[in-house]
mmCIF file of C-alpha atoms and ligand atoms in Angstrom:
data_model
loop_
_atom_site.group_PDB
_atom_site.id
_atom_site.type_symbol
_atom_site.label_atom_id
_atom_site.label_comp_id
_atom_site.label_asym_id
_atom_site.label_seq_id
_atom_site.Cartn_x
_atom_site.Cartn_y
_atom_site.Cartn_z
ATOM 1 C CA UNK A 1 93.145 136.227 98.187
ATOM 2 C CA UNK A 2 92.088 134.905 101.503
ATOM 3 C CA UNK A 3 93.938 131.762 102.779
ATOM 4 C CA UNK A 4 90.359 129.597 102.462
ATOM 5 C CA UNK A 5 90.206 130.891 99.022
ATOM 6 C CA UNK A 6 94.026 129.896 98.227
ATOM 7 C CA UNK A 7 93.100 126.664 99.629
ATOM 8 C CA UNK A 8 90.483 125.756 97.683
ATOM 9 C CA UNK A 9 92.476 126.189 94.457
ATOM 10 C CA UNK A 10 95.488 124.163 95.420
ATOM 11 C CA UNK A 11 93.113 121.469 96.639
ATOM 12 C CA UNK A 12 91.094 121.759 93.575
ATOM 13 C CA UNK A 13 94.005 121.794 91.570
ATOM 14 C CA UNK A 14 95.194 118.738 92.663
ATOM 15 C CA UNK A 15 98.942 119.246 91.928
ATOM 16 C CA UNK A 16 101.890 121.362 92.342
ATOM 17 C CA UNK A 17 104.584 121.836 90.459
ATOM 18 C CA UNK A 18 108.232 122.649 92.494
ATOM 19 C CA UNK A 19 110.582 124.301 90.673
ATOM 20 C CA UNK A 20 114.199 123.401 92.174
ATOM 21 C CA UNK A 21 116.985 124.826 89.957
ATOM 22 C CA UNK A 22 120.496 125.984 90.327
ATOM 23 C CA UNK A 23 120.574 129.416 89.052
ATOM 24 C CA UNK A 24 117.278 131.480 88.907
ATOM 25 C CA UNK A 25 117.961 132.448 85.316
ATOM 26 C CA UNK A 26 115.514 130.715 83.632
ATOM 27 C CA UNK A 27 112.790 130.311 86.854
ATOM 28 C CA UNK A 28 110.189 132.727 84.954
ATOM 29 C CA UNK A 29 110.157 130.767 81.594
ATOM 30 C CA UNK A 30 109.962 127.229 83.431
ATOM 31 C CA UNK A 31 107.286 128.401 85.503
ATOM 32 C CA UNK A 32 105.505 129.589 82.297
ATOM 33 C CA UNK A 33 106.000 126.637 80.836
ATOM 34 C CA UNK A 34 104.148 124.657 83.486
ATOM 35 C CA UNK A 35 101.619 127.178 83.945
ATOM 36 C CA UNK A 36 100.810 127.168 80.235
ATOM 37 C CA UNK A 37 100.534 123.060 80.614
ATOM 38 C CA UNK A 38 97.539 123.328 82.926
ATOM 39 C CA UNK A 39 99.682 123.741 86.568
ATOM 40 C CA UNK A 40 98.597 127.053 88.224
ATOM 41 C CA UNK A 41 100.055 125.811 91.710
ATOM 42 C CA UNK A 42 104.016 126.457 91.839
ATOM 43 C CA UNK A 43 106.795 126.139 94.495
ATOM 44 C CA UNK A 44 109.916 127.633 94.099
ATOM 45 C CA UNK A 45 112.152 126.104 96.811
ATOM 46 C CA UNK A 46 114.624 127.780 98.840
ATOM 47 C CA UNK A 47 117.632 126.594 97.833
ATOM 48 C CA UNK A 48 117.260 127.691 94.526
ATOM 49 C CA UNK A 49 119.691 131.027 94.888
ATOM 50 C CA UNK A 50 117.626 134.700 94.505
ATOM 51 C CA UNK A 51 114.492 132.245 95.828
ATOM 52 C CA UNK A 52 112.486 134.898 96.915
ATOM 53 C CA UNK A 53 113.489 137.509 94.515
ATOM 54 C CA UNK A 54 112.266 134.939 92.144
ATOM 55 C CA UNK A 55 108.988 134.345 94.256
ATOM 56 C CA UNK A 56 108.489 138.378 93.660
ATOM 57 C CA UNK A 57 109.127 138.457 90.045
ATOM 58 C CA UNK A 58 107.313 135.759 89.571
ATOM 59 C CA UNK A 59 104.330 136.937 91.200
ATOM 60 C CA UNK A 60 104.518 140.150 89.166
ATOM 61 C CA UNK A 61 104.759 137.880 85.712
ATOM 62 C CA UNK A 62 102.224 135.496 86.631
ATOM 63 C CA UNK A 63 99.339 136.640 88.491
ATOM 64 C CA UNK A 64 97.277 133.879 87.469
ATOM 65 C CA UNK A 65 99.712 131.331 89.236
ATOM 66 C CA UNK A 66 99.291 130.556 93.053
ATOM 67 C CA UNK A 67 103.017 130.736 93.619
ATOM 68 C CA UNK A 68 104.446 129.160 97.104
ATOM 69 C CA UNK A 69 107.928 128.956 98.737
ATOM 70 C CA UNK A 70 109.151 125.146 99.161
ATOM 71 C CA UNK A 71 111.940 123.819 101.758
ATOM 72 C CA UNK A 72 111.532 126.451 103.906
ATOM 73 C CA UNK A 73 113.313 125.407 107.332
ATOM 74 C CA UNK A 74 113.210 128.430 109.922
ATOM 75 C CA UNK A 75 110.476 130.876 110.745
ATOM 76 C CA UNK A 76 112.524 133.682 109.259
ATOM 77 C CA UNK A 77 112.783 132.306 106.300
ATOM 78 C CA UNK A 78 109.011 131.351 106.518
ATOM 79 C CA UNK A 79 108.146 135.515 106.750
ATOM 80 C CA UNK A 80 110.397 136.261 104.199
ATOM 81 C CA UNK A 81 108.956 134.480 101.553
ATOM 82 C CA UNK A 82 105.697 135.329 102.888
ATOM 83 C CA UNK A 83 106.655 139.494 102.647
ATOM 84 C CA UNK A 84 107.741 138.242 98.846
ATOM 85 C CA UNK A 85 104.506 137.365 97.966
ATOM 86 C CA UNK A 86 104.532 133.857 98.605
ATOM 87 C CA UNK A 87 101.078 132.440 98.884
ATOM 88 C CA UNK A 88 101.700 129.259 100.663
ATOM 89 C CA UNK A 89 104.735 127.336 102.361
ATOM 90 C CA UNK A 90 105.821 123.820 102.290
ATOM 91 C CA UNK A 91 108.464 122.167 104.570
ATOM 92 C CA UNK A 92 110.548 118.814 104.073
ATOM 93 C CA UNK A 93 110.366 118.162 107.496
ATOM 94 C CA UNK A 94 108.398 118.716 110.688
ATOM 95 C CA UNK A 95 108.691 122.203 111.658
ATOM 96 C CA UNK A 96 106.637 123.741 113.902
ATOM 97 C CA UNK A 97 107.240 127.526 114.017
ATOM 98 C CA UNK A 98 107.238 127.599 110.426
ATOM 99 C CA UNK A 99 103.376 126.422 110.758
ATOM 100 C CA UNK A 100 103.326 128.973 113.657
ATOM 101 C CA UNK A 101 104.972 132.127 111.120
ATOM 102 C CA UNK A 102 102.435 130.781 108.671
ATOM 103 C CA UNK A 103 99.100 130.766 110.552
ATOM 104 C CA UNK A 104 100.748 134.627 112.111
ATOM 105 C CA UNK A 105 100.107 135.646 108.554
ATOM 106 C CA UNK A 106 97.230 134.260 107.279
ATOM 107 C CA UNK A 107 99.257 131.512 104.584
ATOM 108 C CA UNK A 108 98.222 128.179 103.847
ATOM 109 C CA UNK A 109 101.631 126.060 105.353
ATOM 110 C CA UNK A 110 101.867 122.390 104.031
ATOM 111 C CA UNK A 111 104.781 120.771 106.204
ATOM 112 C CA UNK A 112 106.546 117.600 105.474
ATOM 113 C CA UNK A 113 106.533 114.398 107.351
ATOM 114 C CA UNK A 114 106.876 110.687 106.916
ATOM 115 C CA UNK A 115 105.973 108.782 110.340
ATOM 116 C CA UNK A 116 101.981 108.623 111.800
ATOM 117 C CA UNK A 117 102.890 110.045 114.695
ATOM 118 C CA UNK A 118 105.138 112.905 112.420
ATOM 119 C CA UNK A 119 101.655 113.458 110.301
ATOM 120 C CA UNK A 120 99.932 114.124 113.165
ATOM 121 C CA UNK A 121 102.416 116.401 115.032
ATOM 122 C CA UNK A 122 102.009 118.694 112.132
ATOM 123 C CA UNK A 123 97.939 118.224 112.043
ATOM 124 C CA UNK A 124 97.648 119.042 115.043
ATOM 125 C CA UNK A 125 99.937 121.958 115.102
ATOM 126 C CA UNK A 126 97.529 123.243 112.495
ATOM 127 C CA UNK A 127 98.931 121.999 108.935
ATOM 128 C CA UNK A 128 96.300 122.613 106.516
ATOM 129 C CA UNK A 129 97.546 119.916 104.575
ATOM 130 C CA UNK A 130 100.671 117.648 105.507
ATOM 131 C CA UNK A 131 103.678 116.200 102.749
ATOM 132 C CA UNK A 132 104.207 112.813 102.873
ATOM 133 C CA UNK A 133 107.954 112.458 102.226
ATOM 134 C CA UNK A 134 109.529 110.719 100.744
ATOM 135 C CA UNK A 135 106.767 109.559 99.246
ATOM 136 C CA UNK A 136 109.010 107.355 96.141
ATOM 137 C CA UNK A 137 109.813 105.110 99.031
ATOM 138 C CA UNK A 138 106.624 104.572 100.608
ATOM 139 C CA UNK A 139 103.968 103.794 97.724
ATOM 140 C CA UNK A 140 100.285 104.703 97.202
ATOM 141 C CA UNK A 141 99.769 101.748 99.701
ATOM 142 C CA UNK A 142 101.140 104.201 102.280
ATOM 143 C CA UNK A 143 98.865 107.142 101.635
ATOM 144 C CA UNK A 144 95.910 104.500 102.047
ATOM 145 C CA UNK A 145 97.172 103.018 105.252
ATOM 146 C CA UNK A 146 97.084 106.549 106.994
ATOM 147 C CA UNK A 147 94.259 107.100 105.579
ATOM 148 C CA UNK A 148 92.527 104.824 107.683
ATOM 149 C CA UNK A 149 92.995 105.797 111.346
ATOM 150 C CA UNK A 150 93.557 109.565 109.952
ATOM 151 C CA UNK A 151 90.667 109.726 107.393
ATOM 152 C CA UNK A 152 90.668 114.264 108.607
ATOM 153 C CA UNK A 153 94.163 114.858 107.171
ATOM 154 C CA UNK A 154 94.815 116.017 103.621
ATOM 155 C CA UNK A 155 97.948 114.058 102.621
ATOM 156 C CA UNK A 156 99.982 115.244 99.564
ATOM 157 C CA UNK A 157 102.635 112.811 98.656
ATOM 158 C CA UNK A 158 105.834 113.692 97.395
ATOM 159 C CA UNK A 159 108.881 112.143 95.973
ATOM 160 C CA UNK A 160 109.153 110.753 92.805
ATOM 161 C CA UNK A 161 105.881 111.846 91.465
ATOM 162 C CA UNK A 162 105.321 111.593 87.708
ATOM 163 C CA UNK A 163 102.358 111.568 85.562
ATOM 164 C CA UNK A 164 102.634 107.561 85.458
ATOM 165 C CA UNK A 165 101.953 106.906 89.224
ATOM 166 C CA UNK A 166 99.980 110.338 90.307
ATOM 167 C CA UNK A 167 96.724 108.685 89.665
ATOM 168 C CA UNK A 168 97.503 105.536 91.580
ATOM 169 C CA UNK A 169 98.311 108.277 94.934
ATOM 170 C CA UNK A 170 94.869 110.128 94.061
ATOM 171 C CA UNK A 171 92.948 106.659 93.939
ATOM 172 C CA UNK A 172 94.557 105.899 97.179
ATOM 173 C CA UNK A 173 93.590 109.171 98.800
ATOM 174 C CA UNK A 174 96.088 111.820 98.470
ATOM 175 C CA UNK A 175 94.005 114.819 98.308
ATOM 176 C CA UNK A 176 97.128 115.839 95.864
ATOM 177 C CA UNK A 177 100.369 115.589 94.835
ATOM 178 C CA UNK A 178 103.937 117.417 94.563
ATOM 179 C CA UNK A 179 105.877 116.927 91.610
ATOM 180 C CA UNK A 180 109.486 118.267 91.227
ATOM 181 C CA UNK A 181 112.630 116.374 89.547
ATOM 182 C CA UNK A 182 110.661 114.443 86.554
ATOM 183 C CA UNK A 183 108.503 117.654 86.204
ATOM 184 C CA UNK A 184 111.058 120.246 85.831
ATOM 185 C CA UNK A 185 113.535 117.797 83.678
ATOM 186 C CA UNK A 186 117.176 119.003 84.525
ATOM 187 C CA UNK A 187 118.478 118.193 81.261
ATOM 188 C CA UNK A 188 115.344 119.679 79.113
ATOM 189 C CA UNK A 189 116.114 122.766 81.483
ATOM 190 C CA UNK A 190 119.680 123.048 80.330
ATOM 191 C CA UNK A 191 118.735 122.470 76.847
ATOM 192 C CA UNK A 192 116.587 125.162 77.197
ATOM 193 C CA UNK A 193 113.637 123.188 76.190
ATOM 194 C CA UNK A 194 111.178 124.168 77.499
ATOM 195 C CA UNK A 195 107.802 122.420 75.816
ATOM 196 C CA UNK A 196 109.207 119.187 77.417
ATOM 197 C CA UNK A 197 108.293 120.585 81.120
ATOM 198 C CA UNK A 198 105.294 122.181 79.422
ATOM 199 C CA UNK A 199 104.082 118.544 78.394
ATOM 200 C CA UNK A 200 104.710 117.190 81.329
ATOM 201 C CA UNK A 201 103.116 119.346 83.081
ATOM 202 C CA UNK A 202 99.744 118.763 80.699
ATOM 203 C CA UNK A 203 100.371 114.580 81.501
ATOM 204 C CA UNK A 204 100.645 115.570 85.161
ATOM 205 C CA UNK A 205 97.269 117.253 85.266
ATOM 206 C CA UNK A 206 95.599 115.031 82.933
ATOM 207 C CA UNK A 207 96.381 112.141 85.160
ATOM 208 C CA UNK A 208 95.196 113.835 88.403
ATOM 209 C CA UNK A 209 92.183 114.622 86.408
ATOM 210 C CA UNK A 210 91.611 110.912 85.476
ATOM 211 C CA UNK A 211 92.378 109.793 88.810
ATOM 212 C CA UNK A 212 89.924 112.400 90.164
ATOM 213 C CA UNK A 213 87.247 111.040 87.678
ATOM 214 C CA UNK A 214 87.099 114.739 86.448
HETATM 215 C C1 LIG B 301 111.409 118.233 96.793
HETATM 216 O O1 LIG B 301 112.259 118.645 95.991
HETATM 217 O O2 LIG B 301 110.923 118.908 97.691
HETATM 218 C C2 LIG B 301 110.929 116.851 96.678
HETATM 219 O O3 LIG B 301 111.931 116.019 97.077
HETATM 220 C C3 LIG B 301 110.480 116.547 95.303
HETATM 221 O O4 LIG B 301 110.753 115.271 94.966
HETATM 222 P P1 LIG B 301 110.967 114.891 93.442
HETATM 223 O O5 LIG B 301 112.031 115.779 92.917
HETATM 224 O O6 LIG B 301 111.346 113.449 93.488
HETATM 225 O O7 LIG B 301 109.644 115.101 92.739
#
């Protein structure tokens, strides 16, 4: 898939879902379980251990599922998710050679930042879409303020999304938004429960979609 084509479907997806666990053992089922609630965009971040083994199988298991590697600090670790199949990258924090590794290759690269002057460092350093973290302590307010003098830049908050305040960041212009702890419910993991994340997952698109006027 070509990266205009992989961006069109996160855009139009509206929401992705970031899988952050402590032990890959159960990665494939969780991601499953989202996909099957309605969230074809995933992230499995870095410090989740065998990361981009996981990013491999996972692209093997799911093909449907646009599968990206999240928290991704260095350029090396940018091309080695990339060489595991992973279709986009997102950063915490302002790095630049990781948007550098990602144009190399041809991969959509979303990086975080939190200041104006921080969102537009990345922009202009060719993000095709910058993370506004942390996003729980900044409101949709934030996302609308930016929006103003920065109207060009897709923002996609992130930080303490859940399906009862995504819509209120979509009305306020996020083009989407990332959604990790509620979404991928540490305790429902350990239970092994996985409907509850597929459910979520389901509210978390439905309320995009609302938002969206979809
Ligand atoms: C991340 O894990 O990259 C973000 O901090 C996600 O935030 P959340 O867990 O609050 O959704």
């Amino acid at each position: 898939m070509c990266k205009a084509d992989t961006l069109e479907r996160l855009k139009g997806a509206g929401a992705i879902g970031i899988i952050r666990v402590s032990t890959a053992q159960d990665l494939i089922r969780i991601a499953k379980a989202l996909y099957d609630g309605g969230l074809f965009c995933l992230e499995i971040t870095m410090t989740t251990p065998g990361a981009l083994r996981a990013i491999e199988e996972a692209r093997e298991e799911l093909p449907d599922v646009l599968m990206g590697a999240g928290t991704v600090l260095d350029a090396p670790t940018a091309r080695q998710a990339i060489l595991s199949g992973a279709q986009f990258l997102v950063t915490p924090t302002v790095e630049l050679d990781v948007i550098e590794t990602a144009h190399r290759y041809g991969v959509p690269v979303i990086p975080g930042a939190m200041t104006p002057t921080e969102i537009l460092t990345c922009w202009e350093a060719g993000a095709d879409m910058v993370k506004v973290f942390p996003a729980e302590v900044l409101g949709p307010a934030y996302i609308k303020a930016i929006r103003g003098p920065l109207p060009q830049i897709p923002l996609v908050p992130t930080g303490g999304i859940t399906a009862d305040n995504a819509g209120d960041y979509i009305r306020a212009g996020a083009a989407m938004v990332c959604a990790g702890s509620w979404l991928v419910d540490k305790k429902a993991v350990a239970a092994g429960e996985v409907e509850v994340l597929h459910e979520k997952a389901r509210k978390l698109v439905a309320a995009v979609r609302e938002a969206r006027g979809a």
